[in-house]
Each structure stands twice: as structure tokens, then as C-alpha cells.
XYZ file of C-alpha atoms in Angstrom:
651
model
C -27.976 -3.682 13.027
C -30.316 -6.432 11.864
C -31.676 -4.267 9.051
C -28.201 -3.443 7.718
C -27.169 -7.100 7.968
C -30.185 -7.949 5.793
C -29.220 -5.195 3.314
C -25.712 -6.640 3.025
C -27.013 -10.153 2.443
C -24.299 -12.477 1.192
C -22.020 -9.475 0.480
C -21.495 -10.592 -3.091
C -23.554 -8.063 -5.071
C -23.862 -4.296 -4.615
C -26.950 -4.027 -6.901
C -28.667 -6.731 -4.848
C -27.943 -4.808 -1.651
C -29.383 -1.621 -3.171
C -32.452 -3.544 -4.328
C -33.032 -4.798 -0.795
C -32.704 -1.249 0.527
C -35.246 -0.092 -2.050
C -37.636 -2.874 -1.003
C -37.328 -1.778 2.601
C -38.091 1.855 1.739
C -41.113 0.846 -0.315
C -42.417 -1.443 2.444
C -42.161 1.265 5.098
C -43.747 3.922 2.868
C -46.752 1.617 2.392
C -47.264 1.383 6.179
C -47.833 4.837 7.758
C -47.767 3.573 11.401
C -44.447 1.822 10.808
C -43.089 4.936 9.105
C -44.063 7.059 12.097
C -42.298 4.662 14.463
C -39.185 4.725 12.271
C -39.149 8.533 12.189
C -39.527 8.724 15.958
C -36.682 6.257 16.420
C -34.458 8.206 14.020
C -35.226 11.520 15.753
C -34.427 10.010 19.148
C -31.164 8.626 17.771
C -30.090 12.043 16.482
C -31.070 13.664 19.751
C -29.195 11.321 22.083
C -26.150 10.136 20.119
C -23.003 12.263 19.829
C -22.150 12.132 16.125
C -19.001 14.260 16.471
C -17.128 11.323 18.007
C -17.664 9.471 14.750
C -16.687 12.357 12.504
C -13.749 13.742 14.483
C -12.245 10.851 16.437
C -13.175 7.616 14.674
C -10.097 5.764 13.473
C -7.647 7.665 15.685
C -5.924 6.534 18.860
C -7.187 8.208 22.047
C -3.539 8.610 23.053
C -0.825 9.125 20.485
C 1.213 6.109 21.583
C 1.811 2.966 19.587
C 1.534 0.458 22.446
C -1.749 1.901 23.743
C -3.198 1.755 20.230
C -2.021 -1.843 19.875
C -3.809 -2.733 23.104
C -6.959 -0.917 21.957
C -7.008 -2.849 18.688
C -6.576 -6.130 20.518
C -9.537 -5.289 22.761
C -11.508 -4.267 19.683
C -10.947 -7.668 18.111
C -11.358 -9.845 21.199
C -14.067 -8.223 23.322
C -17.741 -7.802 22.360
C -19.332 -4.341 22.249
C -22.660 -3.134 23.568
C -25.092 -0.928 21.608
C -26.142 0.804 24.848
C -24.016 3.879 24.269
C -24.310 7.458 23.050
C -20.995 7.145 21.184
C -21.800 7.169 17.489
C -18.413 5.636 16.703
C -19.238 2.468 18.662
C -22.676 2.221 17.056
C -21.133 2.755 13.638
C -18.749 -0.153 14.228
C -21.626 -2.430 15.208
C -23.946 -1.353 12.386
C -21.448 -1.259 9.497
C -18.706 -3.792 10.336
C -17.978 -5.066 6.818
C -15.831 -3.678 4.015
C -18.794 -4.425 1.739
C -20.691 -1.597 3.460
C -18.343 0.939 1.883
C -19.184 -0.429 -1.575
C -22.959 -0.131 -1.360
C -22.779 3.229 0.442
C -20.653 4.646 -2.379
C -23.122 3.237 -4.909
C -26.112 5.127 -3.486
C -27.422 7.491 -6.179
C -29.403 10.712 -5.834
C -32.737 8.974 -6.409
C -32.196 6.408 -3.661
C -30.989 9.084 -1.254
C -34.054 11.201 -2.044
C -36.307 8.244 -1.284
C -34.488 7.669 1.981
C -34.870 11.359 2.818
C -38.565 11.216 2.164
C -38.847 8.150 4.382
C -37.086 9.660 7.405
C -38.293 13.285 7.226
C -41.557 13.810 9.139
C -44.578 14.665 6.992
C -45.754 17.360 9.401
C -42.903 19.305 10.981
C -43.584 20.780 14.388
C -41.080 23.606 14.393
C -39.042 25.594 11.878
C -35.892 24.273 13.557
C -36.951 20.704 12.769
C -37.474 21.664 9.171
C -33.880 22.776 8.945
C -32.265 19.840 10.741
C -32.495 16.785 8.534
C -30.195 13.866 9.070
C -26.967 13.359 7.145
C -28.610 10.917 4.807
C -31.806 12.965 4.329
C -30.453 16.305 3.144
C -31.745 17.248 -0.284
C -30.075 19.578 -2.772
C -32.932 22.025 -2.425
C -32.240 22.378 1.303
C -28.756 23.714 0.658
C -29.978 27.290 0.472
C -32.305 26.992 3.473
C -29.619 27.951 5.988
C -27.310 26.022 8.279
C -28.555 22.587 9.209
C -27.895 20.274 12.120
C -25.663 18.240 9.830
C -23.533 21.276 8.944
C -23.225 22.319 12.587
C -22.196 18.784 13.481
C -19.561 18.833 10.752
C -18.231 22.178 11.994
C -18.043 20.891 15.567
C -16.144 17.842 14.367
C -13.719 20.072 12.454
C -13.111 22.116 15.606
C -12.381 19.025 17.695
C -10.128 17.550 15.028
C -8.244 20.830 14.580
C -7.701 20.968 18.339
C -6.053 17.546 18.224
C -3.863 18.660 15.318
C -2.864 21.739 17.293
C -1.998 19.708 20.399
C 0.135 17.268 18.396
C 1.874 20.045 16.482
C 2.714 21.824 19.749
C 4.116 18.671 21.387
C 7.798 19.331 22.156
C 8.974 15.955 20.757
C 7.692 17.009 17.339
C 8.106 20.768 17.515
C 11.808 20.577 18.404
C 12.452 18.183 15.512
C 10.838 20.398 12.881
C 13.035 22.515 10.675
C 13.882 26.027 11.818
C 11.913 27.465 8.908
C 8.801 25.461 9.839
C 9.004 26.589 13.450
C 9.425 30.168 12.342
C 6.338 30.119 10.121
C 4.181 28.870 13.027
C 1.534 27.195 10.841
C -0.295 25.590 13.770
C -0.920 28.839 15.649
C -3.744 30.142 13.445
C -5.416 26.816 12.642
C -8.235 27.141 15.203
C -8.845 30.726 14.117
C -9.252 29.633 10.504
C -11.723 26.914 11.528
C -13.736 29.442 13.538
C -13.717 31.853 10.603
C -15.217 29.111 8.453
C -17.866 28.465 11.108
C -18.877 32.134 11.042
C -19.130 32.160 7.256
C -21.237 28.982 7.195
C -23.583 29.913 10.043
C -23.945 33.618 9.273
C -27.186 34.231 7.362
C -25.701 37.076 5.258
C -22.630 35.213 4.014
C -21.640 35.429 0.364
C -20.319 32.518 -1.699
C -17.136 34.438 -2.454
C -16.301 34.994 1.220
C -17.121 31.378 2.046
C -14.852 30.044 -0.697
C -12.037 32.396 0.298
C -12.259 31.273 3.932
C -12.314 27.615 2.897
C -9.288 28.133 0.660
C -7.426 29.806 3.524
C -8.175 26.823 5.770
C -6.949 24.403 3.099
C -3.720 26.367 2.765
C -3.272 26.336 6.542
C -3.762 22.576 6.670
C -1.198 22.107 3.906
C 1.270 24.310 5.814
C 0.758 22.180 8.936
C 1.315 19.021 6.928
C 4.494 20.413 5.354
C 5.834 21.506 8.753
C 5.236 18.059 10.218
C 6.919 16.431 7.193
C 10.186 18.205 8.035
C 10.498 15.901 11.065
C 11.289 13.018 8.706
C 14.447 14.814 7.587
C 15.501 14.910 11.232
C 14.941 11.166 11.440
C 17.293 10.613 8.507
C 20.138 12.224 10.431
C 19.331 11.550 14.070
C 17.556 8.180 14.184
C 13.928 7.112 14.101
C 11.402 6.651 16.887
C 8.435 4.409 16.076
C 6.342 6.305 18.619
C 7.064 9.638 16.955
C 6.347 8.168 13.533
C 2.994 6.996 14.901
C 2.196 10.517 16.113
C 3.145 11.987 12.757
C 0.889 9.557 10.934
C -1.972 10.395 13.278
C -1.379 14.098 12.608
C -1.376 13.608 8.846
C -4.548 11.503 8.942
C -6.339 14.120 11.051
C -5.437 16.756 8.487
C -6.934 14.521 5.803
C -10.068 14.112 7.941
C -10.512 17.876 8.305
C -10.244 18.226 4.536
C -12.911 15.546 4.069
C -15.213 17.278 6.563
C -14.643 20.608 4.827
C -15.555 19.127 1.454
C -18.704 17.702 2.998
C -19.674 21.111 4.475
C -19.282 22.852 1.125
C -20.773 20.108 -1.041
C -23.890 21.193 -2.998
C -25.272 17.644 -2.870
C -25.107 17.135 0.877
C -26.743 13.702 1.029
C -24.369 12.221 -1.543
C -21.388 13.834 0.187
C -22.546 12.357 3.493
C -22.850 8.887 1.949
C -19.318 9.159 0.542
C -18.032 10.279 3.948
C -19.666 7.323 5.664
C -18.127 4.987 3.076
C -14.707 6.468 3.844
C -15.282 5.901 7.552
C -16.100 2.244 6.868
C -12.733 1.918 5.122
C -11.057 3.639 8.063
C -12.710 1.122 10.359
C -11.257 -1.789 8.391
C -7.778 -0.307 8.639
C -8.228 0.338 12.351
C -9.047 -3.312 13.032
C -5.847 -4.545 11.387
C -2.936 -5.219 13.729
C -0.650 -6.027 10.803
C -1.352 -2.670 9.147
C -0.605 -0.819 12.386
C 2.740 -2.511 12.901
C 3.728 -2.462 9.234
C 3.002 1.203 8.602
C 4.657 2.436 11.783
C 7.710 0.188 11.553
C 8.434 0.803 7.876
C 10.666 3.818 8.478
C 12.473 2.073 11.308
C 13.026 -0.960 9.068
C 14.391 1.319 6.365
C 16.787 2.974 8.785
C 17.938 -0.376 10.196
C 18.456 -1.675 6.663
C 20.441 1.431 5.748
C 22.712 1.113 8.773
C 23.163 -2.616 8.116
C 24.006 -1.840 4.497
C 26.747 0.550 5.611
C 28.174 -2.177 7.867
C 27.719 -4.893 5.257
C 29.907 -3.105 2.717
C 32.919 -3.925 4.904
C 32.232 -7.656 4.555
C 32.294 -7.712 0.732
C 35.743 -8.321 -0.769
C 36.442 -7.196 -4.321
C 40.203 -7.620 -4.704
C 42.751 -10.327 -3.952
C 44.165 -8.220 -1.117
C 40.737 -7.881 0.498
C 40.108 -11.596 -0.015
C 43.304 -12.506 1.836
C 42.402 -10.060 4.593
C 39.008 -11.758 4.944
C 40.708 -15.149 5.211
C 42.954 -13.828 7.990
C 40.006 -12.317 9.864
C 38.011 -15.538 9.529
C 40.984 -17.626 10.634
C 41.298 -15.482 13.740
C 37.596 -15.920 14.435
C 37.906 -19.694 14.038
C 40.864 -19.808 16.440
C 38.959 -17.835 19.072
C 35.920 -20.098 18.718
C 37.999 -23.137 19.732
C 38.091 -22.327 23.487
C 34.442 -21.303 23.237
C 33.548 -24.802 22.047
C 35.378 -26.515 24.901
C 33.952 -24.075 27.478
C 30.483 -25.063 26.283
C 31.216 -28.687 27.212
C 32.518 -27.525 30.571
C 29.313 -25.578 31.277
C 27.151 -28.563 30.380
C 29.305 -30.771 32.624
C 28.199 -28.660 35.599
C 24.631 -30.009 35.124
C 23.063 -26.642 35.913
C 19.293 -26.109 35.733
C 18.173 -25.617 32.120
C 17.786 -21.857 32.310
C 21.096 -21.217 34.037
C 22.843 -23.679 31.766
C 21.514 -21.770 28.765
C 22.347 -18.429 30.371
C 25.995 -19.272 30.987
C 26.288 -20.886 27.568
C 24.937 -17.642 26.093
C 27.399 -15.650 28.191
C 30.202 -17.823 26.814
C 29.093 -17.198 23.235
C 28.521 -13.484 23.776
C 31.946 -12.878 25.325
C 33.603 -14.838 22.527
C 31.776 -12.911 19.809
C 32.621 -9.580 21.452
C 36.272 -10.573 21.761
C 36.299 -11.536 18.087
C 34.884 -8.112 17.219
C 37.374 -6.219 19.377
C 40.280 -8.130 17.811
C 38.961 -7.268 14.324
C 38.270 -10.876 13.419
C 35.019 -12.227 12.008
C 32.506 -15.055 12.301
C 31.187 -15.997 8.876
C 27.565 -16.606 9.805
C 27.070 -13.064 11.124
C 27.870 -11.489 7.775
C 24.856 -12.387 5.567
C 22.342 -10.359 7.587
C 24.596 -7.334 7.088
C 25.510 -7.894 3.446
C 21.920 -8.495 2.268
C 20.849 -4.847 2.785
C 23.957 -3.756 0.907
C 22.886 -5.915 -2.035
C 19.320 -4.607 -1.834
C 20.629 -1.064 -2.059
C 22.283 -1.910 -5.375
C 19.015 -3.187 -6.851
C 17.893 0.449 -7.053
C 20.497 1.000 -9.746
C 19.338 -1.730 -12.139
C 18.419 -0.428 -15.534
C 20.691 -0.980 -18.483
C 22.599 -4.162 -19.225
C 25.772 -2.706 -17.728
C 23.939 -2.252 -14.419
C 22.886 -5.906 -14.420
C 26.459 -7.015 -15.071
C 27.644 -4.773 -12.255
C 25.097 -6.364 -9.927
C 26.265 -9.845 -10.965
C 29.810 -8.730 -10.136
C 28.614 -7.770 -6.661
C 26.948 -11.168 -6.248
C 30.179 -12.945 -7.135
C 32.090 -10.707 -4.707
C 29.563 -11.511 -1.980
C 29.585 -15.283 -2.562
C 33.369 -15.329 -2.720
C 33.627 -13.320 0.501
C 31.206 -15.610 2.280
C 33.043 -18.735 1.104
C 36.320 -17.271 2.331
C 34.842 -16.443 5.727
C 33.261 -19.873 6.209
C 36.412 -21.694 5.118
C 38.576 -19.508 7.353
C 36.366 -20.287 10.364
C 35.937 -23.998 9.743
C 39.437 -24.904 8.601
C 40.992 -23.230 11.643
C 38.523 -24.135 14.400
C 38.885 -27.875 13.713
C 42.673 -28.164 14.270
C 42.511 -25.530 17.029
C 39.977 -27.587 19.011
C 42.060 -30.739 18.425
C 45.155 -28.975 19.753
C 43.367 -27.555 22.811
C 41.765 -30.914 23.582
C 45.139 -32.651 23.330
C 46.679 -30.014 25.623
C 43.918 -30.482 28.214
C 44.308 -34.266 28.044
C 48.063 -33.947 28.572
C 47.621 -31.547 31.506
C 44.730 -33.281 33.259
C 45.381 -36.848 32.186
C 41.800 -37.240 30.921
C 40.148 -36.356 27.606
C 38.308 -33.051 27.335
C 35.016 -34.913 26.893
C 34.138 -38.537 27.541
C 33.609 -41.112 24.835
C 29.877 -41.160 25.631
C 29.694 -37.401 25.146
C 31.612 -37.702 21.903
C 29.177 -40.306 20.591
C 26.255 -38.104 21.578
C 27.810 -35.146 19.692
C 28.175 -37.167 16.517
C 24.638 -38.491 16.754
C 23.211 -34.998 17.379
C 24.924 -33.732 14.210
C 23.777 -36.667 12.057
C 22.753 -35.561 8.586
C 19.508 -37.536 8.756
C 18.603 -36.115 12.161
C 17.126 -32.715 13.050
C 20.383 -30.839 12.401
C 19.218 -29.148 9.194
C 15.976 -27.689 10.651
C 17.982 -26.540 13.660
C 20.496 -24.916 11.304
C 17.651 -23.023 9.626
C 16.447 -21.868 13.071
C 19.967 -20.644 13.783
C 19.801 -18.638 10.560
C 16.644 -16.972 11.891
C 18.485 -16.109 15.116
C 21.386 -14.685 13.114
C 18.930 -12.476 11.252
C 17.261 -11.442 14.516
C 20.617 -10.360 15.925
C 21.089 -8.027 12.941
C 17.691 -6.451 13.686
C 18.737 -5.943 17.299
C 21.979 -4.395 16.065
C 20.202 -1.922 13.804
C 17.671 -1.061 16.501
C 20.406 -0.476 19.107
C 22.400 1.788 16.806
C 19.279 3.736 15.867
C 18.387 4.199 19.550
C 21.972 5.235 20.354
C 21.795 7.947 17.700
C 18.189 8.960 18.427
C 18.803 9.618 22.117
C 22.261 11.145 21.445
C 23.947 8.852 23.936
C 27.393 9.612 22.528
C 26.930 13.284 23.407
C 25.519 12.329 26.813
C 28.555 10.165 27.543
C 30.888 12.932 26.434
C 29.390 15.654 28.651
C 27.711 13.846 31.580
C 29.184 15.355 34.796
C 29.369 12.040 36.628
C 31.038 10.223 33.736
C 33.530 12.997 33.003
C 34.386 13.265 36.705
C 35.158 9.542 36.824
C 36.823 9.054 33.431
C 38.004 12.535 32.582
C 36.858 14.553 29.579
C 39.338 13.080 27.094
C 38.685 9.471 28.075
C 34.904 10.026 28.122
C 35.133 11.432 24.587
C 37.120 8.376 23.449
C 34.585 5.998 25.008
C 31.731 7.894 23.381
C 33.406 7.669 19.978
C 34.186 3.983 20.489
C 30.594 3.131 21.366
C 29.265 5.229 18.487
C 31.274 3.118 16.031
C 30.846 -0.258 17.737
C 27.413 -0.239 19.374
C 25.878 -2.088 16.429
C 28.438 -4.902 16.555
C 28.276 -5.160 20.331
C 24.481 -5.408 20.280
C 24.568 -8.038 17.534
C 27.206 -10.157 19.268
C 25.658 -10.034 22.723
C 22.118 -10.683 21.480
C 23.253 -13.538 19.218
C 25.239 -15.163 22.008
C 22.336 -15.155 24.445
C 19.863 -16.283 21.798
C 22.073 -19.263 20.934
C 22.265 -20.159 24.606
C 18.766 -19.385 25.861
C 16.508 -20.333 22.944
C 17.068 -24.107 23.449
C 16.464 -23.717 27.201
C 13.261 -21.716 26.733
C 12.067 -24.076 24.002
C 12.674 -27.012 26.327
C 10.523 -25.328 28.989
C 7.603 -25.467 26.545
C 8.482 -28.997 25.439
C 9.437 -27.988 21.896
C 12.803 -29.732 21.833
C 14.505 -27.090 19.676
C 18.256 -26.607 19.450
C 20.740 -24.532 17.486
C 23.332 -25.612 14.932
C 26.056 -23.074 14.231
C 28.507 -24.248 11.591
C 31.645 -23.025 13.381
C 30.574 -24.363 16.772
C 29.381 -27.630 15.204
C 32.737 -28.096 13.493
C 34.478 -27.501 16.813
C 32.219 -30.075 18.481
C 33.076 -32.664 15.833
C 36.759 -31.936 16.432
C 36.299 -32.395 20.191
C 34.588 -35.735 19.548
C 37.463 -36.804 17.305
C 39.963 -35.904 20.036
C 38.064 -38.028 22.551
C 37.581 -41.082 20.313
C 40.946 -41.079 18.586
C 41.688 -42.591 15.183
C 38.923 -45.149 15.563
C 36.412 -42.379 14.909
C 37.212 -42.798 11.219
C 35.646 -46.241 11.351
C 32.320 -44.947 12.683
C 29.579 -44.049 10.226
C 28.257 -41.420 12.643
C 31.440 -39.384 12.103
C 31.005 -39.306 8.339
C 27.304 -38.472 8.614
C 28.149 -35.605 10.964
C 30.951 -34.448 8.677
C 28.579 -34.481 5.707
C 26.077 -32.303 7.577
C 28.561 -29.479 8.225
C 28.466 -27.927 4.701
C 24.655 -27.995 4.732
C 24.538 -26.469 8.203
C 26.753 -23.653 6.985
C 24.644 -23.168 3.863
C 21.430 -22.965 5.900
C 22.973 -20.599 8.458
C 24.110 -18.286 5.696
C 21.184 -18.726 3.306
C 18.311 -18.275 5.763
C 19.772 -15.197 7.440
C 20.661 -13.654 4.077
C 17.203 -14.355 2.646
C 15.347 -12.839 5.607
C 17.583 -9.778 5.697
C 17.233 -9.305 1.937
C 13.426 -9.485 2.165
C 13.338 -6.865 4.906
C 15.761 -4.638 3.025
C 13.796 -4.897 -0.230
C 10.554 -3.997 1.539
C 12.138 -1.203 3.540
C 13.704 0.322 0.428
C 10.559 -0.190 -1.691
C 12.524 -2.079 -4.333
C 9.925 -3.382 -6.779
C 9.754 -4.264 -10.435
C 13.161 -5.892 -10.481
C 13.520 -8.073 -13.553
C 14.437 -11.287 -11.786
C 14.575 -13.356 -14.966
C 17.213 -11.050 -16.404
C 19.274 -11.248 -13.216
C 19.006 -15.054 -13.058
C 20.028 -15.354 -16.705
C 23.055 -13.139 -16.109
C 24.057 -15.198 -13.056
C 23.793 -18.451 -15.023
C 25.863 -16.963 -17.810
C 28.546 -15.887 -15.341
C 28.574 -19.375 -13.792
C 29.097 -20.995 -17.194
C 31.692 -18.487 -18.265
C 33.724 -18.096 -15.070
C 32.665 -20.471 -12.277
C 35.873 -19.924 -10.301
C 35.044 -16.235 -9.905
C 32.497 -17.277 -7.240
C 35.269 -18.856 -5.144
C 38.629 -17.227 -5.971
C 39.578 -13.546 -6.251
C 40.840 -11.968 -9.465
C 44.569 -12.129 -10.058
C 44.986 -8.372 -10.262
C 43.676 -5.693 -7.952
C 41.837 -4.109 -10.853
């Protein structure tokens, strides 16, 4: 470990590292006693350390489960490791921990490897077996015809172990049942071990011919490709039936093991064994760097799930984009209904806070209030404006795939205007209705009970909390993050509902059909299949709005949420409590001025985050942003009202 750290040096120059390695070789060659000690140490290392763990298992999870691999990587990063082990993989991690090691290993030429071979090979060999068992780094081209070596046998053992893991994964029922019928019929995994053993016989048999060896190797390569193709058919099943991150992780492990077997096979057949071994070790260093990365693990295994969530959100988001005057008026009606239903929600929030419950239970019941209101709005086919951006952003990202000619850019600008106009209609419908609705409900409560819905002190506190120069705008941005998070929960819930075929389970479960009847169970299954995404989004958003401030207060963070519709209702409740004199208070006007910015941050932050996820999930790159921005500016100069009002004709 110390020697290799000295070879690396400052890790800024590969030639300098190779020069230091050359100096070390020359220094040891000039000292015969030191060379003898080094050779004895190297022989003992080869005798006691199991190299197959490095070649066959390094870089792979011991159990094909994402959470266990995440825990293993955390332990790898946080806990120190001991060199007192016979596991070559652990020693490899300690000796070559830097990405720079891959660079100087790949730069080793034949001359340097020959010098290293001469340094480590004993001058007087005790047995013929020792003469044929040089180390991976000390194999010379002339030794290729001397028969099978320890290095080749180690490579073959590693291939056998790796092929066994491929076979076990390919036979796992979660994967096998999701493969295509054609892939299952071809049974590519059945003969994999036999092909590996056939290669072993050809390599180790003293009377083998090059033609037979190449034919056996080609057969093994074809078998590996057939296994890879069979496993790839599972992704088509994911497209139709939902995605499991755990299964995606197993598929990636399977594919990487197939790549490892190919690399080991190339190393077995390589005429320049020492150079092939150096390249293999450099590849393992790169594997080690990837294995240490938590971000790479989560990103690679969640990419397909993100894509599926974005696709499902895009399908939902299309319903929130209005393109005609008729659709625009329908959006206004839906938003007005949502604003009317949010009025009692606003006053119930004040009632819950008046109970002076403990922080958690106060947040819980506030979240329950929000969740029930959002679900009721969904069931009555109304809408809350701030929930739309996280759904419409993936729909816009899907259209970026089609950009090419100028007509496509103009079409995309049309979609942007439709989206902005739809969002403006939804926000205005919510805000312009919730304000008078809260005023009317507050007046009704005051008439019935003889006291205002909230006290004057509470009203003053509401206006101060919504002050434009206070923390309202950062809290509005946080609310946008929560709105985006609810869309992720919605996509995840719908994917899980489809993946585990819960609609079919509800339709045919004996207990459910006995209680509801077959026809009613089928209707419930169909209802949940079409509404599970919205229900998950509404319930999760409601509880996040209620519980996040309570949990943040537990940690002393002092965070809160600012939802434009609820904030407008709170301002209306304050106006009802204070009467006409509220118009003489500057706090009212500051709070009123903050409402448009709160709405813009709610909408903008959630849309931006959802768009970023959708663009990454759909691999949308190379979009000419300057051309899009220029087209948007031209549309704004030419027809600014198109961003706010629908066209006069349906066309």
C-alpha cells in the first residue's frame, strides 16, 4: 500500500508515476537480498489470497437488492478496512483506491511489464509447476505456449463463479416470468455453465488446437449475448406493467456480470497476457470508483422509474392544458369549483389551530383537512391550480423530442402559450372565488355564532405572516417543492398499482368479491386504476402541507408553507374579522401584494423541478434553447394576449 501510494505521487502525471515504478524496479534489481524478500512475499501473497473474489465478485452486490447494496456502500465509505484478509477484493481496494491508478496501469507498456516480470519471477525455480505459474503481472508472451498457468486457471475459476451468478439471476422467478415467451422458450441460461466448462477443457487440455479453442470461445460469446438479449426483454414488460427499482437493479447486475465474463474470456485468450492483465486491473479500478458512488447507484437504478413516472405524469398533464376557448372556460369552471371548496378548508384550519393541539397532532389534523379537501375536489372534477405544473411539465418535456424544423419550434411555442394560459385561468379561478367564498362563510358564522370566525389578533397575525417583506416568498418556494414531491408520490403509487396488478387483485379477491359482489368489485378496481395517481397526490400533498411545518419546528427550523389559494383565503378571513378598517392598514396591502408572487413561486418551482426530472428521464438533450427563447419573445411581441386569453375560434 505504501509502495503504490509512492508510485501515485501527487496523481498529476502518469509518466512520472511510471518513472517512479521504473526506479523501484531498478533499485530492487540492484539488491539481491531485497529482491529475494520481495519474491518470497509475492509468492506467499499468491498462495494465501483468493484472487477469484476480485475477478468474479468485485463490484457486484453480494445480494441482488438495492437497499442492501446501498447499506454496503455506506459502510464502504464510512468504516475503515483491515489488510488482514485473504480476500483479494478488499486488498485491491486498499492498494489501488484512486481513479489515477487506472491511468498508470493502462499506460504500462510491454517493456515495463517485462521488467516487472523479471523482478518477481524467481531466478532459480524449484519445481516445474512454479515455472508455469507466474503472477498476472509477470506473464511473458513467450510463456503463452508453455501450457496453462496459474493465472489462466484463476481466470477460468472466476468465469465459472460469475457464470453461476448469471445462471441464478436468470432463473429467478421475478425475472424469468417477465421475460418474453420466445426468450423463455430458447432457454439461453441452461447451457451457460456447460459452455464455460467446455472452454476450461479446451484451455487446460494439452492437446487442444487453436481452431477448437476459438470455436468454443465463440460459442460462449454467443451464449452470453443470448442471455443478455433474454434479460433485455424484461424491459418491455416494464413498459406495460410498471417498473420495480429492485428488479432493474438485478437486471443491471446481470448485464454487468455478462460484461465481466467477456472481459475474463478476452484475458484468457490474449496472446500478451501481462498487458491483458494490466488492462483488466485498470478496468477493476474503474469499477471500484463506480461502486463507491452512492449517487451513481441511485441515479442508474432510478432512471427507468423516473422515466415511467414522467410518462404517467405526462399523460395526466395533457388534461390540464387548454387549447380552445371551450376548454379554457371549462378550466375556469373547474378552478372556480376548487376555489369554492377551499373556502371551508381555510376556516377549518383556523378551527384546528384554535384547539391548541400539540404540534404534531395539530399538523396531522391540518394535513387531514387539506387531504380530504383535495380528494373531494378531485372527486367533484374540480381543480387546484398549484397541483397542475408538476403534471404539465412532463407533457412539455415530451414535446421537446419533436423539435427540429422551424414549424416544430412554433408548435412548441403554441404549447407554451396554451400551458401559460391554462395555468393563469386555473390560478384566477381559484383565487377570485376563494376570497368571496371565505368572506361569505365568515359572515355566516359570525351571524350564527355572534362572534367573528377569527379574532382581530389572529387576523393581524395572518396579515403579518403574509407580509411581502417577510419569509413568505421562501416559504412559497418550499411549497412548490412539496407540490413537486406530491407528483413524484403520485407517479410512484400508480406505477406500484400497475406493477403489482392490484386492480386485478381487487377484481378477483375472494374476500373482496364476497363483501362487495363481483360487479361492484370490478367497478372499484376500475375506479382506483384511473384515480390512484390523483388520490396519492392529493393525500400526500395534504399531509405534507400539514406536517412539514410541525416536523421542521421539532428541529427548530421554523419553516412554514405558503399555498396561494389557502393564503388568499386567510387574507379574506382576516378582512372579515377586521372589517372595512383593514383597508387602512399597510399590512393588508403588503399581504395582498405577496399573493401573486406566492402563486408564481408555487407554480414556477414545481414546474421547474418536474421539467428537470422529465428532461433527464426522457434523455432530452441538445435542445436549441436560444431558438426557443427567441421564438417565445417573438410571440410575446406579436401576440401578448395569447398567453392570457383563448383564441376566438375553436380552430
